[in-house]
mmCIF file of C-alpha atoms in Angstrom:
data_model
loop_
_atom_site.group_PDB
_atom_site.id
_atom_site.type_symbol
_atom_site.label_atom_id
_atom_site.label_comp_id
_atom_site.label_asym_id
_atom_site.label_seq_id
_atom_site.Cartn_x
_atom_site.Cartn_y
_atom_site.Cartn_z
ATOM 1 C CA MET A 4 104.137 39.429 132.495
ATOM 2 C CA ILE A 5 107.003 41.843 132.200
ATOM 3 C CA ARG A 6 106.172 42.393 128.577
ATOM 4 C CA ALA A 7 102.504 43.221 129.289
ATOM 5 C CA THR A 8 103.544 45.654 132.009
ATOM 6 C CA SER A 9 105.951 47.504 129.731
ATOM 7 C CA VAL A 10 103.260 47.814 127.031
ATOM 8 C CA ASN A 11 100.746 49.097 129.573
ATOM 9 C CA GLN A 12 103.346 51.475 130.973
ATOM 10 C CA TYR A 13 104.103 52.721 127.446
ATOM 11 C CA ARG A 14 100.396 53.309 126.756
ATOM 12 C CA SER A 15 99.835 55.161 130.011
ATOM 13 C CA ASP A 16 102.906 57.355 129.412
ATOM 14 C CA SER A 17 101.748 58.137 125.882
ATOM 15 C CA LEU A 18 98.246 59.023 127.053
ATOM 16 C CA ARG A 19 99.633 61.181 129.850
ATOM 17 C CA LEU A 20 101.849 63.091 127.412
ATOM 18 C CA LEU A 21 98.951 63.542 125.001
ATOM 19 C CA ARG A 22 96.715 64.867 127.788
ATOM 20 C CA LEU A 23 99.423 67.316 128.838
ATOM 21 C CA ALA A 24 99.874 68.503 125.296
ATOM 22 C CA VAL A 25 96.154 69.049 124.845
ATOM 23 C CA ALA A 26 95.724 70.718 128.209
ATOM 24 C CA ASP A 27 98.748 73.021 128.028
ATOM 25 C CA HIS A 28 99.283 73.769 124.365
ATOM 26 C CA LYS A 29 96.693 72.667 121.859
ATOM 27 C CA SER A 30 98.962 73.744 119.021
ATOM 28 C CA TYR A 31 101.366 70.872 119.748
ATOM 29 C CA ILE A 32 98.968 68.488 118.069
ATOM 30 C CA LEU A 33 99.043 70.301 114.716
ATOM 31 C CA PRO A 34 102.220 70.866 112.742
ATOM 32 C CA PRO A 35 103.200 74.550 112.353
ATOM 33 C CA MET A 36 101.898 74.821 108.793
ATOM 34 C CA PHE A 37 98.350 73.980 109.946
ATOM 35 C CA ARG A 38 98.187 76.345 112.900
ATOM 36 C CA PHE A 39 96.034 79.468 112.605
ATOM 37 C CA ASP A 40 98.211 82.430 111.810
ATOM 38 C CA LYS A 41 96.677 85.887 111.975
ATOM 39 C CA LYS A 42 99.461 87.293 109.803
ATOM 40 C CA LEU A 43 98.612 84.795 107.089
ATOM 41 C CA LEU A 44 94.931 85.677 107.125
ATOM 42 C CA PHE A 45 95.248 89.463 107.280
ATOM 43 C CA TYR A 46 98.484 90.121 105.390
ATOM 44 C CA LYS A 47 99.395 87.260 103.077
ATOM 45 C CA LEU A 48 95.963 86.103 101.894
ATOM 46 C CA PRO A 49 94.658 89.430 100.447
ATOM 47 C CA PRO A 50 97.331 89.752 97.732
ATOM 48 C CA VAL A 51 96.797 86.106 96.748
ATOM 49 C CA LEU A 52 93.047 86.637 96.434
ATOM 50 C CA TYR A 53 93.567 89.910 94.563
ATOM 51 C CA ALA A 54 95.980 88.195 92.151
ATOM 52 C CA GLY A 55 93.245 85.665 91.455
ATOM 53 C CA LEU A 56 90.810 88.515 90.826
ATOM 54 C CA ILE A 57 93.255 90.088 88.366
ATOM 55 C CA MET A 58 93.588 86.825 86.451
ATOM 56 C CA SER A 59 89.851 86.205 86.430
ATOM 57 C CA LEU A 60 89.225 89.701 85.048
ATOM 58 C CA SER A 61 91.960 89.168 82.463
ATOM 59 C CA ALA A 62 90.297 85.975 81.261
ATOM 60 C CA ILE A 63 86.986 87.752 80.542
ATOM 61 C CA SER A 64 86.719 88.799 76.903
ATOM 62 C CA THR A 65 84.801 92.002 77.735
ATOM 63 C CA PRO A 66 85.331 92.951 81.392
ATOM 64 C CA PRO A 67 82.742 95.276 82.939
ATOM 65 C CA THR A 68 84.398 98.721 83.029
ATOM 66 C CA PRO A 69 82.815 102.171 83.142
ATOM 67 C CA ASP A 70 83.301 104.352 80.084
ATOM 68 C CA LEU A 71 85.420 107.410 80.917
ATOM 69 C CA GLY A 72 85.186 108.846 77.432
ATOM 70 C CA ILE A 73 88.938 109.024 76.813
ATOM 71 C CA SER A 74 91.041 106.981 74.432
ATOM 72 C CA TRP A 75 93.556 105.696 77.017
ATOM 73 C CA GLU A 76 91.116 104.752 79.765
ATOM 74 C CA ASP A 77 92.381 101.156 79.800
ATOM 75 C CA LYS A 78 95.763 102.459 81.005
ATOM 76 C CA ILE A 79 94.002 104.105 83.955
ATOM 77 C CA TYR A 80 92.317 100.799 84.799
ATOM 78 C CA HIS A 81 95.627 98.951 84.579
ATOM 79 C CA PHE A 82 97.306 101.586 86.782
ATOM 80 C CA ILE A 83 94.603 101.441 89.483
ATOM 81 C CA GLU A 84 94.447 97.637 89.373
ATOM 82 C CA TYR A 85 98.174 97.292 89.966
ATOM 83 C CA LEU A 86 98.366 100.181 92.439
ATOM 84 C CA VAL A 87 96.137 98.157 94.748
ATOM 85 C CA PHE A 88 98.113 94.984 93.991
ATOM 86 C CA GLY A 89 101.451 96.661 94.759
ATOM 87 C CA LEU A 90 100.056 98.029 98.004
ATOM 88 C CA LEU A 91 98.785 94.601 99.064
ATOM 89 C CA VAL A 92 101.961 92.729 98.098
ATOM 90 C CA VAL A 93 104.296 95.101 99.938
ATOM 91 C CA ARG A 94 101.880 95.154 102.897
ATOM 92 C CA ALA A 95 102.200 91.359 103.077
ATOM 93 C CA PHE A 96 105.906 91.791 103.886
ATOM 94 C CA PRO A 97 105.915 94.885 106.135
ATOM 95 C CA GLY A 98 109.436 94.484 107.513
ATOM 96 C CA VAL A 99 111.188 93.909 104.205
ATOM 97 C CA HIS A 100 112.698 97.406 104.193
ATOM 98 C CA LEU A 101 114.022 96.964 107.742
ATOM 99 C CA SER A 102 115.805 93.658 107.244
ATOM 100 C CA PRO A 103 119.582 93.431 106.758
ATOM 101 C CA ARG A 104 118.979 92.130 103.231
ATOM 102 C CA CYS A 105 116.405 94.796 102.363
ATOM 103 C CA CYS A 106 117.739 95.407 98.846
ATOM 104 C CA LEU A 107 117.285 91.745 97.971
ATOM 105 C CA GLY A 108 113.792 91.620 99.486
ATOM 106 C CA ILE A 109 112.580 94.760 97.756
ATOM 107 C CA THR A 110 114.127 93.625 94.471
ATOM 108 C CA LEU A 111 112.344 90.260 94.708
ATOM 109 C CA LEU A 112 109.015 91.971 95.424
ATOM 110 C CA LEU A 113 109.487 94.269 92.431
ATOM 111 C CA VAL A 114 110.540 91.434 90.119
ATOM 112 C CA PHE A 115 107.483 89.468 91.248
ATOM 113 C CA GLY A 116 105.171 92.382 90.444
ATOM 114 C CA PHE A 117 106.742 93.007 87.051
ATOM 115 C CA ALA A 118 106.621 89.311 86.152
ATOM 116 C CA TYR A 119 103.001 88.997 87.276
ATOM 117 C CA ALA A 120 102.061 92.004 85.159
ATOM 118 C CA ALA A 121 103.812 90.436 82.170
ATOM 119 C CA PHE A 122 101.999 87.147 82.769
ATOM 120 C CA ASP A 123 98.720 89.067 82.958
ATOM 121 C CA GLU A 124 99.407 90.624 79.561
ATOM 122 C CA ILE A 125 100.317 87.242 78.091
ATOM 123 C CA VAL A 126 97.001 85.818 79.335
ATOM 124 C CA GLN A 127 95.148 88.745 77.766
ATOM 125 C CA TYR A 128 96.870 88.073 74.449
ATOM 126 C CA PHE A 129 95.142 84.694 74.201
ATOM 127 C CA VAL A 130 91.674 85.927 75.240
ATOM 128 C CA PRO A 131 89.357 86.802 72.324
ATOM 129 C CA THR A 132 88.582 90.538 71.935
ATOM 130 C CA ARG A 133 91.362 91.439 74.389
ATOM 131 C CA ASP A 134 94.678 92.881 73.378
ATOM 132 C CA SER A 135 98.053 92.878 75.026
ATOM 133 C CA SER A 136 100.416 95.795 74.675
ATOM 134 C CA LEU A 137 103.635 97.160 76.049
ATOM 135 C CA GLY A 138 101.714 100.264 77.149
ATOM 136 C CA ASP A 139 99.400 98.166 79.297
ATOM 137 C CA TRP A 140 102.377 96.415 80.863
ATOM 138 C CA LEU A 141 104.054 99.761 81.587
ATOM 139 C CA ALA A 142 100.827 101.039 83.172
ATOM 140 C CA ASP A 143 100.793 97.885 85.316
ATOM 141 C CA ILE A 144 104.403 98.432 86.387
ATOM 142 C CA ILE A 145 103.910 102.117 87.166
ATOM 143 C CA GLY A 146 100.804 101.264 89.189
ATOM 144 C CA TYR A 147 102.638 98.529 91.079
ATOM 145 C CA LEU A 148 105.522 100.880 91.880
ATOM 146 C CA ALA A 149 103.077 103.589 92.950
ATOM 147 C CA GLY A 150 101.326 101.138 95.284
ATOM 148 C CA ALA A 151 104.617 100.073 96.852
ATOM 149 C CA ALA A 152 105.725 103.699 97.221
ATOM 150 C CA LEU A 153 102.349 104.612 98.727
ATOM 151 C CA PHE A 154 102.730 101.872 101.321
ATOM 152 C CA PHE A 155 106.202 103.046 102.339
ATOM 153 C CA TRP A 156 105.050 106.684 102.382
ATOM 154 C CA LEU A 157 102.061 105.849 104.599
ATOM 155 C CA ARG A 158 104.248 103.714 106.846
ATOM 156 C CA ALA A 159 106.829 106.522 107.192
ATOM 157 C CA GLY A 160 104.065 109.002 108.028
ATOM 158 C CA LYS A 161 102.656 106.654 110.643
ATOM 159 C CA ALA A 162 106.123 106.160 112.161
ATOM 160 C CA THR A 163 106.786 109.904 112.452
ATOM 161 C CA THR A 164 103.341 110.467 113.982
ATOM 162 C CA THR A 165 103.982 107.714 116.520
ATOM 163 C CA ASN A 166 107.462 109.010 117.364
ATOM 164 C CA SER A 167 106.322 112.626 117.812
ATOM 165 C CA ASN A 168 103.664 111.680 120.392
#
């Protein structure tokens, strides 16, 4: 009889703890990696989706682009494509320039962008009717740097506007 009582006591304690967890904090049931995170949805997911868009456009043998009538229009497309990507990637880590290890963080973000641009050019090399060139990669890098610089410039302008009010 003692054994049955201890099992029943164990069950009732477990159920009581589960009810408390559900009533007080529903997030206790899920591990941290499965909890809804607004930062993940609004900051980290856009650059991942945009990177997928870049790769899907790179895999198309003739991507739909408007004709600008100039010989180096593909460099403009590469620049704009990676300007947006650089802006989104740096936006995903907004405090990287404020951390004690900011040089390491910024360096890693830049290396990631440069490596992704190189990978993009390698993918284009293997796609029929597409070409891969050092000029395209440089346009990607310059666009990525411009996007990162634009983010920091906009952030600095927002900070000075907030501080002056």
